[in-house]
Amino acid sequence: MKLLLLPGDGIGPEVMAEVRRVIATMRLDLEVSEALFGGASIDAHGVPITDEAVAKALASNAVLMGAVGGPTWAGVERSKRPEMGLLRLRKEMQVFANLRPALCFEALAEASPLKKEIVAGLDIMIVRELTGGVYFGEPRGIEKLPSGERRGVDTQVYTTSEIHRVARVAFELARGRRKLVHSAEKSNVMESGLLWREEVTALHKAEFSDVKLEHILADNAAMQLIKDPKQFDVILTDNLFGDILSDEAAMLTGSIGLLPSAALGAPGKAGLYEPVHGSAPDIAGMGIANPLAALLSLVMALRLSLGMTEAADKLAHAIAMTLERGYRTRDLGGSVSTAAMGDAVLMALG
Ligand code: IPM
Ligand code: MG
C-alpha cells in the first residue's frame, strides 16, 4: 500500500513529524513517500502543487496532508495560491465526498464552549460535497462593466449524478450509524438547492428507505447545531454549506485540533485525508500544535483506504487513552508540546 504525505505549511510539517514517528513505531507495512505542497511548493517550484506531485497522489492508495497556506503567500497571484493547490488536488483525485466527523471525546466535554450536557457524547458525521458547487462552477470571475462598476460572479451548480453519488455515501454511512440523514440546502431560495432536495428525496425513496431522511434549511441547520447538536447523526450538504457547517460542528467538540477528515472518491480510488485545522501560522514553529487531528486522519486512512482496520483500531485506542491520561496541548487548555503528545501516543501504543 502506498501512502503519500504532504506536510504543507505552518504547523503541517510539525504534526506530520508525529505521523511519521507513529508509522515507524507501529511498523506499518506502507510505502511512504512525500512531496511539497502549498506555500512550500510555491517557494520551491512557483506553483502550489506540481504535476509530479499530483501524479504521485493519483498513484497512491491514500494521501495524507498537513495544512496549506499562511500570510507569507497572501500576496501571491490568486491562481497560484496555496488554497488553489488543495482545490486542484481534490478535483484531480475526484474525491467528491468529504467526511468530517465531529466527535466529542468523553475526556474533553469540558473543553467545549457549550454546556457539557449539550455536547457530551456528541457524534456527528458531516458529509460535504467536495468537487462541485460554487467552488468550481462556471462562469466565475471579476469583470469591469461599461458603467465603470465592477462585478464579481460565482456559479452554484449541481447535476443529478453529482448529488446522487455524494448522497449515496451519506445514506450508506448512516446505515452503519443511527440511520438518520439530515440533508441541508437552501431550497427556499436556490434552484440548485431545490434540485438537491428533489434528487436526494428520489434516491432515498428508490434505495434507502430503511434510513430516515430529514430535509433542513442550511441556516436552520447552523442554529440547530448550537441549540441541540445531538439531534444529528449524518448531515449531508453541498460544498459551501459543508465548509461552514463543518467548522461550526468542529468547535462544538472543544477543539479543532482533534478533528480528522477524509475525502473519498469512487470505491478503490485513493482517498485524501487531512486534519480539519488549518496551518495555524500564529503558532507555527513553536512546537505546540496538537498532532492528534493528523494522527486521527491517519486512523481514517488506515481504515478507509489502506485496509488496515486492526492498526486503525489500535491507534484510535492509543489516542483516546492519551486524552484520558490527561495529556493536553495548548488548544485543549494544557501545555504539553507536539512532540510530548506524540511520545504519549507512542507510549499508549505499548
Ligand atoms: C476547508 C478549507 C478549504 C475549503 C480552503 C482552505 C480552500 O476551508 O478544507 O474547509 O474552503 O474547502
Ligand atoms: Mg473550511
PDB file of C-alpha atoms in Angstrom, residues 111-228:
ATOM      1  CA  ALA A 111     -13.377  21.980  26.665  1.00  0.00           C
ATOM      2  CA  SER A 112     -16.420  22.862  24.546  1.00  0.00           C
ATOM      3  CA  PRO A 113     -17.732  26.434  24.662  1.00  0.00           C
ATOM      4  CA  LEU A 114     -21.206  24.894  25.019  1.00  0.00           C
ATOM      5  CA  LYS A 115     -22.595  23.380  28.194  1.00  0.00           C
ATOM      6  CA  LYS A 116     -21.270  19.917  28.892  1.00  0.00           C
ATOM      7  CA  GLU A 117     -24.680  18.216  28.733  1.00  0.00           C
ATOM      8  CA  ILE A 118     -25.301  19.622  25.251  1.00  0.00           C
ATOM      9  CA  VAL A 119     -22.124  18.103  23.777  1.00  0.00           C
ATOM     10  CA  ALA A 120     -21.161  15.103  25.928  1.00  0.00           C
ATOM     11  CA  GLY A 121     -21.331  12.019  23.725  1.00  0.00           C
ATOM     12  CA  LEU A 122     -21.774  14.060  20.544  1.00  0.00           C
ATOM     13  CA  ASP A 123     -21.136  12.010  17.388  1.00  0.00           C
ATOM     14  CA  ILE A 124     -21.982  13.746  14.125  1.00  0.00           C
ATOM     15  CA  MET A 125     -20.743  12.938  10.635  1.00  0.00           C
ATOM     16  CA  ILE A 126     -20.854  15.739   8.116  1.00  0.00           C
ATOM     17  CA  VAL A 127     -20.761  14.579   4.505  1.00  0.00           C
ATOM     18  CA  ARG A 128     -19.743  17.563   2.412  1.00  0.00           C
ATOM     19  CA  GLU A 129     -19.801  17.508  -1.392  1.00  0.00           C
ATOM     20  CA  LEU A 130     -16.231  18.451  -2.315  1.00  0.00           C
ATOM     21  CA  THR A 131     -15.653  18.705  -6.053  1.00  0.00           C
ATOM     22  CA  GLY A 132     -18.616  20.731  -7.270  1.00  0.00           C
ATOM     23  CA  GLY A 133     -20.908  23.604  -6.408  1.00  0.00           C
ATOM     24  CA  VAL A 134     -19.800  27.197  -6.154  1.00  0.00           C
ATOM     25  CA  TYR A 135     -16.175  26.171  -5.584  1.00  0.00           C
ATOM     26  CA  PHE A 136     -15.846  25.079  -9.201  1.00  0.00           C
ATOM     27  CA  GLY A 137     -18.919  26.405 -11.034  1.00  0.00           C
ATOM     28  CA  GLU A 138     -18.538  28.437 -14.232  1.00  0.00           C
ATOM     29  CA  PRO A 139     -18.810  31.260 -15.079  1.00  0.00           C
ATOM     30  CA  ARG A 140     -16.761  32.865 -12.381  1.00  0.00           C
ATOM     31  CA  GLY A 141     -14.600  35.944 -12.220  1.00  0.00           C
ATOM     32  CA  ILE A 142     -14.456  39.667 -11.655  1.00  0.00           C
ATOM     33  CA  GLU A 143     -15.306  41.864 -14.622  1.00  0.00           C
ATOM     34  CA  LYS A 144     -15.457  45.545 -15.354  1.00  0.00           C
ATOM     35  CA  LEU A 145     -18.818  46.880 -16.503  1.00  0.00           C
ATOM     36  CA  PRO A 146     -19.211  49.670 -19.095  1.00  0.00           C
ATOM     37  CA  SER A 147     -20.508  51.870 -16.282  1.00  0.00           C
ATOM     38  CA  GLY A 148     -17.101  51.576 -14.613  1.00  0.00           C
ATOM     39  CA  GLU A 149     -18.541  49.427 -11.844  1.00  0.00           C
ATOM     40  CA  ARG A 150     -17.020  46.025 -11.169  1.00  0.00           C
ATOM     41  CA  ARG A 151     -18.984  42.788 -10.986  1.00  0.00           C
ATOM     42  CA  GLY A 152     -17.989  39.564  -9.202  1.00  0.00           C
ATOM     43  CA  VAL A 153     -19.591  36.284 -10.281  1.00  0.00           C
ATOM     44  CA  ASP A 154     -19.607  32.754  -8.868  1.00  0.00           C
ATOM     45  CA  THR A 155     -21.865  29.966 -10.030  1.00  0.00           C
ATOM     46  CA  GLN A 156     -23.543  27.422  -7.793  1.00  0.00           C
ATOM     47  CA  VAL A 157     -24.274  24.395  -9.933  1.00  0.00           C
ATOM     48  CA  TYR A 158     -25.097  20.727  -9.328  1.00  0.00           C
ATOM     49  CA  THR A 159     -26.199  17.880 -11.565  1.00  0.00           C
ATOM     50  CA  THR A 160     -28.260  14.806 -10.694  1.00  0.00           C
ATOM     51  CA  SER A 161     -25.273  12.458 -10.711  1.00  0.00           C
ATOM     52  CA  GLU A 162     -23.161  14.762  -8.540  1.00  0.00           C
ATOM     53  CA  ILE A 163     -25.951  14.869  -5.957  1.00  0.00           C
ATOM     54  CA  HIS A 164     -26.672  11.145  -6.076  1.00  0.00           C
ATOM     55  CA  ARG A 165     -23.088   9.957  -5.651  1.00  0.00           C
ATOM     56  CA  VAL A 166     -22.455  12.041  -2.522  1.00  0.00           C
ATOM     57  CA  ALA A 167     -25.925  11.355  -1.095  1.00  0.00           C
ATOM     58  CA  ARG A 168     -25.282   7.640  -1.535  1.00  0.00           C
ATOM     59  CA  VAL A 169     -22.165   7.936   0.640  1.00  0.00           C
ATOM     60  CA  ALA A 170     -24.202   9.701   3.340  1.00  0.00           C
ATOM     61  CA  PHE A 171     -27.002   7.117   3.318  1.00  0.00           C
ATOM     62  CA  GLU A 172     -24.550   4.217   3.378  1.00  0.00           C
ATOM     63  CA  LEU A 173     -22.683   5.732   6.322  1.00  0.00           C
ATOM     64  CA  ALA A 174     -25.974   6.298   8.160  1.00  0.00           C
ATOM     65  CA  ARG A 175     -26.781   2.591   7.790  1.00  0.00           C
ATOM     66  CA  GLY A 176     -23.770   1.810   9.966  1.00  0.00           C
ATOM     67  CA  ARG A 177     -24.719   4.510  12.487  1.00  0.00           C
ATOM     68  CA  ARG A 178     -28.087   5.765  13.774  1.00  0.00           C
ATOM     69  CA  LYS A 179     -29.786   5.573  10.358  1.00  0.00           C
ATOM     70  CA  LEU A 180     -30.618   9.269  10.188  1.00  0.00           C
ATOM     71  CA  VAL A 181     -29.632  11.735   7.452  1.00  0.00           C
ATOM     72  CA  HIS A 182     -30.326  15.458   7.519  1.00  0.00           C
ATOM     73  CA  SER A 183     -29.906  16.954   4.054  1.00  0.00           C
ATOM     74  CA  ALA A 184     -29.120  20.670   4.325  1.00  0.00           C
ATOM     75  CA  GLU A 185     -29.637  23.182   1.486  1.00  0.00           C
ATOM     76  CA  LYS A 186     -31.427  26.448   0.719  1.00  0.00           C
ATOM     77  CA  SER A 187     -34.227  25.095  -1.455  1.00  0.00           C
ATOM     78  CA  ASN A 188     -36.384  28.023  -0.344  1.00  0.00           C
ATOM     79  CA  VAL A 189     -34.140  30.413  -2.300  1.00  0.00           C
ATOM     80  CA  MET A 190     -31.831  28.498  -4.640  1.00  0.00           C
ATOM     81  CA  GLU A 191     -32.689  26.461  -7.741  1.00  0.00           C
ATOM     82  CA  SER A 192     -29.683  24.209  -7.166  1.00  0.00           C
ATOM     83  CA  GLY A 193     -30.969  23.761  -3.602  1.00  0.00           C
ATOM     84  CA  LEU A 194     -34.391  22.713  -4.865  1.00  0.00           C
ATOM     85  CA  LEU A 195     -32.788  20.218  -7.260  1.00  0.00           C
ATOM     86  CA  TRP A 196     -30.656  18.940  -4.377  1.00  0.00           C
ATOM     87  CA  ARG A 197     -33.764  18.331  -2.253  1.00  0.00           C
ATOM     88  CA  GLU A 198     -35.680  16.621  -5.068  1.00  0.00           C
ATOM     89  CA  GLU A 199     -32.800  14.370  -6.087  1.00  0.00           C
ATOM     90  CA  VAL A 200     -31.941  13.352  -2.509  1.00  0.00           C
ATOM     91  CA  THR A 201     -35.626  12.559  -1.960  1.00  0.00           C
ATOM     92  CA  ALA A 202     -35.766  10.438  -5.130  1.00  0.00           C
ATOM     93  CA  LEU A 203     -32.623   8.475  -4.290  1.00  0.00           C
ATOM     94  CA  HIS A 204     -33.829   7.917  -0.735  1.00  0.00           C
ATOM     95  CA  LYS A 205     -37.135   6.562  -1.974  1.00  0.00           C
ATOM     96  CA  ALA A 206     -35.512   4.277  -4.537  1.00  0.00           C
ATOM     97  CA  GLU A 207     -32.654   2.813  -2.493  1.00  0.00           C
ATOM     98  CA  PHE A 208     -32.521   3.877   1.132  1.00  0.00           C
ATOM     99  CA  SER A 209     -35.999   3.816   2.637  1.00  0.00           C
ATOM    100  CA  ASP A 210     -34.571   1.967   5.675  1.00  0.00           C
ATOM    101  CA  VAL A 211     -32.761   5.218   6.596  1.00  0.00           C
ATOM    102  CA  LYS A 212     -34.681   8.201   7.960  1.00  0.00           C
ATOM    103  CA  LEU A 213     -34.286  11.327   5.810  1.00  0.00           C
ATOM    104  CA  GLU A 214     -34.960  14.854   7.075  1.00  0.00           C
ATOM    105  CA  HIS A 215     -34.585  17.989   4.972  1.00  0.00           C
ATOM    106  CA  ILE A 216     -33.326  21.069   6.750  1.00  0.00           C
ATOM    107  CA  LEU A 217     -32.552  24.572   5.514  1.00  0.00           C
ATOM    108  CA  ALA A 218     -28.863  25.293   5.907  1.00  0.00           C
ATOM    109  CA  ASP A 219     -29.374  28.385   8.084  1.00  0.00           C
ATOM    110  CA  ASN A 220     -31.606  26.431  10.432  1.00  0.00           C
ATOM    111  CA  ALA A 221     -29.006  23.638  10.478  1.00  0.00           C
ATOM    112  CA  ALA A 222     -26.453  26.198  11.687  1.00  0.00           C
ATOM    113  CA  MET A 223     -28.803  27.189  14.508  1.00  0.00           C
ATOM    114  CA  GLN A 224     -29.793  23.636  15.472  1.00  0.00           C
ATOM    115  CA  LEU A 225     -26.108  22.652  15.637  1.00  0.00           C
ATOM    116  CA  ILE A 226     -25.671  25.066  18.540  1.00  0.00           C
ATOM    117  CA  LYS A 227     -29.058  24.506  20.125  1.00  0.00           C
ATOM    118  CA  ASP A 228     -29.229  20.719  20.149  1.00  0.00           C
TER     119      ASP A 228
END
